Each structure stands twice: as C-alpha cells, then as structure tokens.
XYZ file of N, CA, C and O in Angstrom:
656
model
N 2.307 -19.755 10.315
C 1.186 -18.938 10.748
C -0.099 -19.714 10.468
O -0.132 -20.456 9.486
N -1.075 -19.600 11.205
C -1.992 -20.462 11.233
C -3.178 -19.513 10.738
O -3.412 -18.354 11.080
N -3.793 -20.253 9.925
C -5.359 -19.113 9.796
C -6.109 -18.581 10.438
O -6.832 -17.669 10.038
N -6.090 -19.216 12.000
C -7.095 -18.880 12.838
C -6.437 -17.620 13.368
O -7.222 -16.674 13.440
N -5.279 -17.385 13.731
C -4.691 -16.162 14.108
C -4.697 -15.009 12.799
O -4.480 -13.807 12.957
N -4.933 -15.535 11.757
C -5.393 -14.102 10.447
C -6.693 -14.009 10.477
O -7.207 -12.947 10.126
N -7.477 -15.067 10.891
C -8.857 -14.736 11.052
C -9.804 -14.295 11.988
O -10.933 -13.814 11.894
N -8.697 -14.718 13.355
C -9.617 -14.206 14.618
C -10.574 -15.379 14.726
O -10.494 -16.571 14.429
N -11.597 -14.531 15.311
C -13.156 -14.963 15.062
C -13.651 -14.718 14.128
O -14.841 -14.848 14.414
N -13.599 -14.467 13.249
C -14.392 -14.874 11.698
C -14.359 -15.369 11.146
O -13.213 -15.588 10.756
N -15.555 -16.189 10.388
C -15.833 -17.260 9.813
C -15.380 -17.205 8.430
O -15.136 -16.225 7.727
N -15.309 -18.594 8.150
C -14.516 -18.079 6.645
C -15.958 -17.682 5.121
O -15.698 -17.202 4.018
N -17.332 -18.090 5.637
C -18.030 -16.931 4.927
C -18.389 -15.554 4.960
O -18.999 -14.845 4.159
N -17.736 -15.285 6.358
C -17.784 -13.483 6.402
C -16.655 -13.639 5.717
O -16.764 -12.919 4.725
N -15.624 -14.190 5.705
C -14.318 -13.526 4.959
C -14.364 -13.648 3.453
O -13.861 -12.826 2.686
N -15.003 -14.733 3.100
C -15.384 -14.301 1.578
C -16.364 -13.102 1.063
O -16.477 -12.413 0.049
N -16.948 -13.224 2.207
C -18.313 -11.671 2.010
C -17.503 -10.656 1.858
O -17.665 -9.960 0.856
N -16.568 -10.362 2.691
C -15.309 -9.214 2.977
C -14.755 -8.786 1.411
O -14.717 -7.744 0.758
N -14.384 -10.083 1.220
C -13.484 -9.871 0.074
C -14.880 -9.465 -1.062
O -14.647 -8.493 -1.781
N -15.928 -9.973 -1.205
C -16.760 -10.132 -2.243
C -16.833 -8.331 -2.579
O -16.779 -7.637 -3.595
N -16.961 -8.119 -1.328
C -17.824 -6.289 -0.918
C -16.350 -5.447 -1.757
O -16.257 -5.205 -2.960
N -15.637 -5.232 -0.998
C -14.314 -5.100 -1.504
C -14.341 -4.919 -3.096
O -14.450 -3.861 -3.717
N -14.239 -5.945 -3.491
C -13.944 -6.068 -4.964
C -15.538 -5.471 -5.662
O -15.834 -5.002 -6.761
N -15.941 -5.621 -5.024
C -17.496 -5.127 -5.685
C -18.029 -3.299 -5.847
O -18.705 -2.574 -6.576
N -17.391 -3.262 -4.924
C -16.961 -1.791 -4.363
C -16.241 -0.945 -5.531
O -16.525 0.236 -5.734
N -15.518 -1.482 -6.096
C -14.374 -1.381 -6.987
C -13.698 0.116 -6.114
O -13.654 1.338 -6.264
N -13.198 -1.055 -5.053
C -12.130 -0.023 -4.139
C -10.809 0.247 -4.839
O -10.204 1.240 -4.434
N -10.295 -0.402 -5.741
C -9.147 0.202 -6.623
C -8.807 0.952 -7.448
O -7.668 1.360 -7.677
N -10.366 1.345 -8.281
C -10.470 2.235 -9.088
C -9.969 1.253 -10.713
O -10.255 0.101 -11.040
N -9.376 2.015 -11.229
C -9.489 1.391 -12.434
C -8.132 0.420 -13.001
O -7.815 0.011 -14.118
N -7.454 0.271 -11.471
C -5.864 -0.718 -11.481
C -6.564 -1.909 -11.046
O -7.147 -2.379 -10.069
N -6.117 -2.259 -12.635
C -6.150 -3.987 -12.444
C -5.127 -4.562 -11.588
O -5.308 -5.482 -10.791
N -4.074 -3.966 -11.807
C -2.660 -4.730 -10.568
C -3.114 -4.618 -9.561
O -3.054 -5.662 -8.912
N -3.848 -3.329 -8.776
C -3.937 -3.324 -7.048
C -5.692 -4.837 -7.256
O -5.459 -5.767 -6.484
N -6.522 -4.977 -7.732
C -7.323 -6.101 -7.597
C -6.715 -7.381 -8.366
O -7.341 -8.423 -8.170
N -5.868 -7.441 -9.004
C -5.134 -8.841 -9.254
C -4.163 -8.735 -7.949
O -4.109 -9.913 -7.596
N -3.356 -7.983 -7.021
C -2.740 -8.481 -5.882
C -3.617 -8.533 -4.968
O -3.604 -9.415 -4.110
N -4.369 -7.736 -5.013
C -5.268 -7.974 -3.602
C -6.367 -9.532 -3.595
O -6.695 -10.035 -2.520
N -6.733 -10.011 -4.678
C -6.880 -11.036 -4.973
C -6.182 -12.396 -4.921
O -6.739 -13.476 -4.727
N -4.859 -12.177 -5.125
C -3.964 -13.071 -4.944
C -3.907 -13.229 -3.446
O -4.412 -14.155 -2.813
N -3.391 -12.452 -3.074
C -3.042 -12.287 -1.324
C -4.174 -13.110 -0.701
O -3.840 -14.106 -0.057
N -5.633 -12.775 -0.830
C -6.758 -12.893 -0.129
C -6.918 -14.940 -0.572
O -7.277 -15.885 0.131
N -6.569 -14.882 -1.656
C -7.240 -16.297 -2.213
C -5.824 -17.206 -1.459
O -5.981 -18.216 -0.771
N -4.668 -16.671 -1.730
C -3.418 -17.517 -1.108
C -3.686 -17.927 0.504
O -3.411 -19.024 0.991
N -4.132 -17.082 1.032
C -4.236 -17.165 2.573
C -5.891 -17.970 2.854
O -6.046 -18.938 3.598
N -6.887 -17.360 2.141
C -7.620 -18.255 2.515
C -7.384 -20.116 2.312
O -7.838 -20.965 3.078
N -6.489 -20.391 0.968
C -5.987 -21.384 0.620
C -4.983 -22.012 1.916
O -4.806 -23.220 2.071
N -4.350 -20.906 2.833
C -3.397 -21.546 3.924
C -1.694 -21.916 3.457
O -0.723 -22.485 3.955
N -2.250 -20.788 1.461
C -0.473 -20.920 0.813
C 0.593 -19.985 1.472
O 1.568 -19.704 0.775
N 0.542 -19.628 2.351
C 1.436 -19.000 2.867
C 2.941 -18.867 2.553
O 3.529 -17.852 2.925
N 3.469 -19.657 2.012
C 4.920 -20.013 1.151
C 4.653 -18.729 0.177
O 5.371 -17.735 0.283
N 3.339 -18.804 -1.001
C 3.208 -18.425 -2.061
C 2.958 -16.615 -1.543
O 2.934 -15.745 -2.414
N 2.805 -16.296 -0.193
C 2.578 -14.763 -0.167
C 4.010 -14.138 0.143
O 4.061 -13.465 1.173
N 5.184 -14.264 -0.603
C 6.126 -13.677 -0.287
C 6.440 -12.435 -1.885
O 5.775 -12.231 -2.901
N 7.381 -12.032 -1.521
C 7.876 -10.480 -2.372
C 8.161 -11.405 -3.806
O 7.643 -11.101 -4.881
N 8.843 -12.284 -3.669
C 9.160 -12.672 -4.959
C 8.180 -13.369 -5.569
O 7.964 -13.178 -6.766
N 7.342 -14.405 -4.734
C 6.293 -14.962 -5.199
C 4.836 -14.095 -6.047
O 3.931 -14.345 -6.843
N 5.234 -13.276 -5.456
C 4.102 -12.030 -5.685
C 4.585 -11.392 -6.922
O 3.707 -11.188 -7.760
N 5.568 -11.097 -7.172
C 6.513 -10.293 -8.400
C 6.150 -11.358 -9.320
O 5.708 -10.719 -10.275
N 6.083 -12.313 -9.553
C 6.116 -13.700 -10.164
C 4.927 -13.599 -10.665
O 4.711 -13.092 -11.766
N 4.157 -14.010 -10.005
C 2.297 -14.771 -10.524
C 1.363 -13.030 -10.769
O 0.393 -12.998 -11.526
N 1.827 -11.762 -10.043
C 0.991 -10.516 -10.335
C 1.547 -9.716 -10.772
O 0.809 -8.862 -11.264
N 2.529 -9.529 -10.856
C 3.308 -8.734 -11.603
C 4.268 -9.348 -12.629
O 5.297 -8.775 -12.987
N 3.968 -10.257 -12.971
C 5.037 -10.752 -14.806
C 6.326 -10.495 -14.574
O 6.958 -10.167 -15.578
N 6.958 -10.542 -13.498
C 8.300 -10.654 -13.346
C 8.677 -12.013 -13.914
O 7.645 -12.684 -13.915
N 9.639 -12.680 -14.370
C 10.449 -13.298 -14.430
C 11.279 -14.011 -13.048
O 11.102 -13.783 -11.851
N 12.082 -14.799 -13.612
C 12.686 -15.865 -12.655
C 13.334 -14.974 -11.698
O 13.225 -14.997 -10.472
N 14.105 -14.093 -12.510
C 15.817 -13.178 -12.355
C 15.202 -12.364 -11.439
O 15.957 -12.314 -10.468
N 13.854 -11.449 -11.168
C 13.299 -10.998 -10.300
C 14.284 -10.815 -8.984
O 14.792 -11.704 -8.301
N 14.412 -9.109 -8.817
C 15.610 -8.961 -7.761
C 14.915 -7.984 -6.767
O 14.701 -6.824 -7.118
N 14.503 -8.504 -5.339
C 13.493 -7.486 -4.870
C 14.532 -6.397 -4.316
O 13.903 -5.523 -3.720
N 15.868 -6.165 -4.314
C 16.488 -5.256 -3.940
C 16.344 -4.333 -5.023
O 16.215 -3.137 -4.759
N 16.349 -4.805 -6.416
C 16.477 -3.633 -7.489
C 15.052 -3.141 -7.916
O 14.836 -1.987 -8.288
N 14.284 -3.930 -7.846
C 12.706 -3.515 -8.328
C 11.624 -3.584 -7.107
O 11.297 -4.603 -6.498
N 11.123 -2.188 -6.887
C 10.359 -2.705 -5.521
C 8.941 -2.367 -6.103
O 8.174 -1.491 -5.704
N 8.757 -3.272 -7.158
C 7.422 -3.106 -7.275
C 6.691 -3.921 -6.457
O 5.678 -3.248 -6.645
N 6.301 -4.795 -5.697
C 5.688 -5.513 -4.877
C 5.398 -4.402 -3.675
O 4.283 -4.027 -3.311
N 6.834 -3.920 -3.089
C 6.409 -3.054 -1.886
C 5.781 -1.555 -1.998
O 5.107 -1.035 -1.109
N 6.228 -0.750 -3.647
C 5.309 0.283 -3.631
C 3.933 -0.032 -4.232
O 3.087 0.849 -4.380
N 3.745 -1.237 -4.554
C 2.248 -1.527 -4.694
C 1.737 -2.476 -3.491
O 0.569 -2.798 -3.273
N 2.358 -2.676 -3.098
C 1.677 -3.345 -1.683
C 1.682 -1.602 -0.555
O 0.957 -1.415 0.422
N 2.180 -1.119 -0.830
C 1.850 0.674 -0.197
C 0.685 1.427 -0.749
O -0.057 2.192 -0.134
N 0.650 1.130 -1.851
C -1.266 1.463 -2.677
C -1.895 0.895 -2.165
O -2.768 1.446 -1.494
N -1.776 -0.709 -2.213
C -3.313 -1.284 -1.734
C -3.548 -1.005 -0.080
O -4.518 -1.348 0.596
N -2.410 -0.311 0.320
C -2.845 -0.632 2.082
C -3.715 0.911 1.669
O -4.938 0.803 1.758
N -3.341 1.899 1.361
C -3.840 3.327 0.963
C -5.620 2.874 0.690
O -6.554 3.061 1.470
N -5.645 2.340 -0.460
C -6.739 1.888 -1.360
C -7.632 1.067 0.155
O -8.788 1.036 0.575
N -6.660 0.652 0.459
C -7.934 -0.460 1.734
C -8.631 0.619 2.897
O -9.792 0.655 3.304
N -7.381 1.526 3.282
C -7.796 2.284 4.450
C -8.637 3.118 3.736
O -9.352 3.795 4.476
N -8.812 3.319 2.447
C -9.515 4.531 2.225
C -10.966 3.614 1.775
O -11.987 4.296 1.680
N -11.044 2.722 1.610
C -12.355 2.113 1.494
C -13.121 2.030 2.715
O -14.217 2.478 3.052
N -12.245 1.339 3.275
C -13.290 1.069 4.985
C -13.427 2.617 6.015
O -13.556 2.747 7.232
N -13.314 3.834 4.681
C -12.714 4.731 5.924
C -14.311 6.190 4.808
O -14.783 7.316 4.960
N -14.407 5.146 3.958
C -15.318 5.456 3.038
C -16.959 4.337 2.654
O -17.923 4.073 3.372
N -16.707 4.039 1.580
C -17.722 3.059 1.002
C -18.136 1.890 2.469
O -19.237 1.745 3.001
N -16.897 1.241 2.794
C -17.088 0.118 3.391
C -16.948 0.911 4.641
O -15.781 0.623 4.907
N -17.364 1.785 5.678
C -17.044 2.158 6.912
C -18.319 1.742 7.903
O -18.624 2.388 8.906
N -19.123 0.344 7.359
C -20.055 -0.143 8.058
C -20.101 -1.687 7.561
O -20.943 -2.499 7.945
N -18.823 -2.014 6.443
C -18.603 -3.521 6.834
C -18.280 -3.948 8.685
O -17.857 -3.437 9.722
N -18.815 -5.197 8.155
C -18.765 -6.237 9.977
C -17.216 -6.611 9.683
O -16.447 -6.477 10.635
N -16.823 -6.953 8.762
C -15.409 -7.295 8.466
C -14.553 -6.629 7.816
O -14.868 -6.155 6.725
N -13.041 -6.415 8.448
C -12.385 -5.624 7.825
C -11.102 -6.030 7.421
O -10.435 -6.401 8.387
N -10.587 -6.087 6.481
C -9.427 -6.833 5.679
C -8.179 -5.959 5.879
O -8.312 -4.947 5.190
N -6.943 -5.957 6.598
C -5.776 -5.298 6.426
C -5.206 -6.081 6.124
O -5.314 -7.302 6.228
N -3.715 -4.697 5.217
C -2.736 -5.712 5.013
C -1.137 -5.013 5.743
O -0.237 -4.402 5.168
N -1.274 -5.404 7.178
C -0.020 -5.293 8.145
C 1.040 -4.854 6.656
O 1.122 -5.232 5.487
N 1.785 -3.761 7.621
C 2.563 -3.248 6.808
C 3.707 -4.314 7.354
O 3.604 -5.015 8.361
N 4.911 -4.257 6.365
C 6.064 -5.453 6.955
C 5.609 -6.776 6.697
O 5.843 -7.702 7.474
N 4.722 -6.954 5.231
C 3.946 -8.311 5.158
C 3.035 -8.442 4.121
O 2.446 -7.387 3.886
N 2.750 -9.291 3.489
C 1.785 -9.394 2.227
C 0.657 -10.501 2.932
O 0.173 -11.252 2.086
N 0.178 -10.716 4.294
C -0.766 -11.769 4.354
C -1.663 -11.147 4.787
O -1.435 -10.594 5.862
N -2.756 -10.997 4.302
C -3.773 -9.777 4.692
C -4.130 -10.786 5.933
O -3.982 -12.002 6.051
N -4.676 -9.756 6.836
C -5.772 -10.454 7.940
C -7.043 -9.490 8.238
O -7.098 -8.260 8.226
N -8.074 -10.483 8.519
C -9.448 -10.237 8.436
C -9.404 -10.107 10.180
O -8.697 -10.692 11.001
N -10.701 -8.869 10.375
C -10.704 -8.637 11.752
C -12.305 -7.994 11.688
O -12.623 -7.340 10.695
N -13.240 -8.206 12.745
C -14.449 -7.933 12.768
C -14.204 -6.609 13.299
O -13.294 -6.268 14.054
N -15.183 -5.873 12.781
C -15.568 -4.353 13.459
C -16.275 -4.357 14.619
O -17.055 -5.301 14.744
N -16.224 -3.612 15.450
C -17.014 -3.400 16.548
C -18.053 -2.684 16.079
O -17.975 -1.640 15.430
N -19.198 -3.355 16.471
C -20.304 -2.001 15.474
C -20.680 -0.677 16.462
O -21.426 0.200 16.025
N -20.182 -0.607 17.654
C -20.360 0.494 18.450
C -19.357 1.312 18.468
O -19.499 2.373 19.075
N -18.004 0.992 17.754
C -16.966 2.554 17.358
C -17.261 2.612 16.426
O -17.731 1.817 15.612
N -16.837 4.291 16.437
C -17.114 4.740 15.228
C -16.076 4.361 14.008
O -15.149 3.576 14.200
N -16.280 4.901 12.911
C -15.028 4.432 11.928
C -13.576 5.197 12.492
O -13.369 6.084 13.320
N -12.793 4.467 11.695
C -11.330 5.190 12.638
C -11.343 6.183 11.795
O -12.070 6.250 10.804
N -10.332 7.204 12.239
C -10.079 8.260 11.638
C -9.653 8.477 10.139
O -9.210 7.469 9.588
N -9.708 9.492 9.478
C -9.964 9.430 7.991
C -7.927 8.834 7.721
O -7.108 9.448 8.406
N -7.548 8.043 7.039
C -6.790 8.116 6.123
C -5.755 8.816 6.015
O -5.931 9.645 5.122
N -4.497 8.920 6.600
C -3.100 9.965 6.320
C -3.218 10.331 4.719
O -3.423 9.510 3.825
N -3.039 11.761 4.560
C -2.885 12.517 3.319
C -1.500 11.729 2.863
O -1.740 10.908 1.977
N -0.552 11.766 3.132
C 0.907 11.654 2.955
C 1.108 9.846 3.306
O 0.698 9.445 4.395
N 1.667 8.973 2.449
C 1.771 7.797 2.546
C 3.052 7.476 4.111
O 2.968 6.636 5.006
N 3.851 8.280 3.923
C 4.532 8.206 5.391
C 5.016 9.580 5.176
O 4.590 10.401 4.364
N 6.224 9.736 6.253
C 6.582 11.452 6.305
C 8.356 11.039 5.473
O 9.090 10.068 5.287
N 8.309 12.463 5.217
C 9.448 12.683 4.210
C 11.098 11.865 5.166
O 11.277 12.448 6.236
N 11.847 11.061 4.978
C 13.206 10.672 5.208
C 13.826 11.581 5.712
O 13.655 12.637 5.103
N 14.658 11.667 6.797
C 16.132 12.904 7.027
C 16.803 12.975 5.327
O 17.285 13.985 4.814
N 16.707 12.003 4.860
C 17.929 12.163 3.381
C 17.080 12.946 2.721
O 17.670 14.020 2.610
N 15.822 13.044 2.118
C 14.777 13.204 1.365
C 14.993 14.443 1.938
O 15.904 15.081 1.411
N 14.388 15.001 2.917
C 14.563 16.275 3.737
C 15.621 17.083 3.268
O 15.532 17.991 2.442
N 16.983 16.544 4.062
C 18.195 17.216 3.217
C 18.358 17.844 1.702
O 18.894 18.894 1.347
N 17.729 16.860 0.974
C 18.266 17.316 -0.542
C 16.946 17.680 -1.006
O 16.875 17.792 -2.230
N 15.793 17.912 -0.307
C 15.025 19.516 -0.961
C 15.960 20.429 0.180
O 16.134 21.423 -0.525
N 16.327 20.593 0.845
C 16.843 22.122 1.387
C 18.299 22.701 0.614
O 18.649 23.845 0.321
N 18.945 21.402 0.437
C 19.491 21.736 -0.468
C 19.652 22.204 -2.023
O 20.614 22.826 -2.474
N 18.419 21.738 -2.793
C 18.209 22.246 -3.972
C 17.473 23.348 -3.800
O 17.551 24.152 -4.729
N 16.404 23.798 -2.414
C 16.281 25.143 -2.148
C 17.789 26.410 -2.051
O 17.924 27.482 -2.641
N 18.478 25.890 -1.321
C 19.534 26.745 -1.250
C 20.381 26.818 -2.188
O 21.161 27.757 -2.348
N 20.305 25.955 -2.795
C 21.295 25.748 -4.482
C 20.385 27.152 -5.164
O 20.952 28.143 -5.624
N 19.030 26.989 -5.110
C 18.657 27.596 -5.787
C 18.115 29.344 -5.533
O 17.603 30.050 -6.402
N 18.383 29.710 -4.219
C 18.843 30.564 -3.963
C 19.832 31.435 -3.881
O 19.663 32.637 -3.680
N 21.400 30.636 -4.096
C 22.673 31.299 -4.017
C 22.466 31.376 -5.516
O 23.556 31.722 -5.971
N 21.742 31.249 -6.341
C 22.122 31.016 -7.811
C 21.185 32.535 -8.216
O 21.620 33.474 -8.883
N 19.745 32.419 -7.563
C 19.247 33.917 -7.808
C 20.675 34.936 -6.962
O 21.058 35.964 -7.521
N 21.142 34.606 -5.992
C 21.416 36.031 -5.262
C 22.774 36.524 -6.067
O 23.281 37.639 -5.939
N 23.361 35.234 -7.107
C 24.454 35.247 -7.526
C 23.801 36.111 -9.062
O 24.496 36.991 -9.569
N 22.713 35.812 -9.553
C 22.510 36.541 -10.711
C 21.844 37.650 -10.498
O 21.556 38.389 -11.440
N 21.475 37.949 -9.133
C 21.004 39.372 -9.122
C 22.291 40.263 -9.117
O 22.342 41.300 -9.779
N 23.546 39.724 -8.182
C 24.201 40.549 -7.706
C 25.043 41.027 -9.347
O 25.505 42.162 -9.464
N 25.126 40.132 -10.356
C 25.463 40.370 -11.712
C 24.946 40.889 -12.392
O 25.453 41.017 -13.507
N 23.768 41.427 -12.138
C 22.840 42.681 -13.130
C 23.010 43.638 -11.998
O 21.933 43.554 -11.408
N 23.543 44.256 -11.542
C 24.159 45.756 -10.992
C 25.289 46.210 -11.416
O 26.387 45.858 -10.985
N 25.018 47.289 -12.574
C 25.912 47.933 -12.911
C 27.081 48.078 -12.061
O 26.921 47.940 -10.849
N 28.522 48.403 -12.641
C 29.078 48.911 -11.821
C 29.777 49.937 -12.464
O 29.853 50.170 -13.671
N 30.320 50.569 -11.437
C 30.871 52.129 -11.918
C 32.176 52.193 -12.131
O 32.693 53.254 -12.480
C-alpha cells in the first residue's frame, strides 16, 4: 500500500496538523492505550511501516503482549481498535466537526487514512449509539435466559397455590 492512496490529496503537514488537533483535543479521554495506539498507527504509516501495523505487531509495542501473543485467544487489539474508531467518529462528529482533515481507521484494518473534508457538507451524521447490532447467537441466548426465566416464575407461582 502506498501512502499516497492513505493520503489522497493531503499533504503530509495537514496530516501532522490532523493528528496534532486530535491528540490535543484529548479525544480519548483519560485512556492512555486508545492515544498510545492511535499514535502508533498514525506515526507507523506516516513512517510507510506498514509491516509494523498488523494485530500482532500492535499487541507487541501497545499493548505489552509478549512473543506467545495469540490474536485468536486475546482480542485486545480488535476491541480496542473498536474504541478508537468510536472515540474518532465521535470527535470529528463533535470537537473536530470543522477539521479540513479527517483521520479514519477502516474497519477490517489498523492503517488509519487521512481524507480532507469538504467544507460545504455538513458534518456526517451523529455517531451509532450501539457499536454494531446484537449477533443471531447473542440474540438467541437473551431470549432464552428471558424464557428460562419466565418458566421458572410461572413454575414458582404455580407452587404457592394451595391445594385442596
């Protein structure tokens, strides 16, 4: 992947401005992990390390994983790479919703890319409440611990009636 296709048309001092605003902003709030990855990501790619923005590489240098690091068993990289996309949309959708430059990070991917705003739309729409929608499996087993937990009242009501 080449930089010019993560950068578009923007120069690489708007893209440090981007990042500067960002971090200045203190769009993360008070997680050092979501501005130590979002830092990493931003400095790797402007660098052109592209090798170094992968799941394990990332578990490694921002998160203190170890060698043994198993991204099937620990998905800390991908539910914190699911914060910072949250944390980003809600900045530019807030504080930053009149930066010229706007930093995503494509879901399915840790290489952020920088993209200029149009200054004649408006900001996009606010931010999904809900990080995605609930799974068919996820679904299933609340209806099921609903109904578990209904046959269990109708079973202890029907046991406090006297009988004759």
């Amino acid at each position: 992947m080449e930089m010019s296709e993560l950068a578009g048309e923007v120069p690489p001092e708007a893209m440090g401005e981007a990042i500067a605003r960002v971090l200045a902003a203190n769009a993360f709030g008070k997680s050092k992990r979501l501005r130590r990855f979002f830092s990493y990501v931003v400095e790797k790619t402007l660098a052109g390390e592209f090798d170094d923005i992968k799941e394990y590489s990332i578990a490694l240098a921002v998160f203190d994983r170890d060698l043994s690091f198993n991204p099937a068993t620990d998905t800390i990289v991908r539910v914190e790479a699911g914060r910072l996309r949250h944390k980003l949309a809600a900045y530019y959708h807030g504080p930053g919703c009149h930066d010229p430059v706007v930093i995503d990070l494509p879901s399915g991917g840790y290489v952020p890319v920088f993209r200029t705003r149009d200054p004649e739309s408006p900001a996009r729409s606010a931010p999904p409440l809900f990080r995605r929608p609930l799974s068919y499996g996820t679904a299933c087993g609340v209806l099921l611990v609903l109904l578990a937990g209904l046959l269990l009242w109708r079973i202890s009501a029907v046991s406090r009636i006297p009988h004759a």
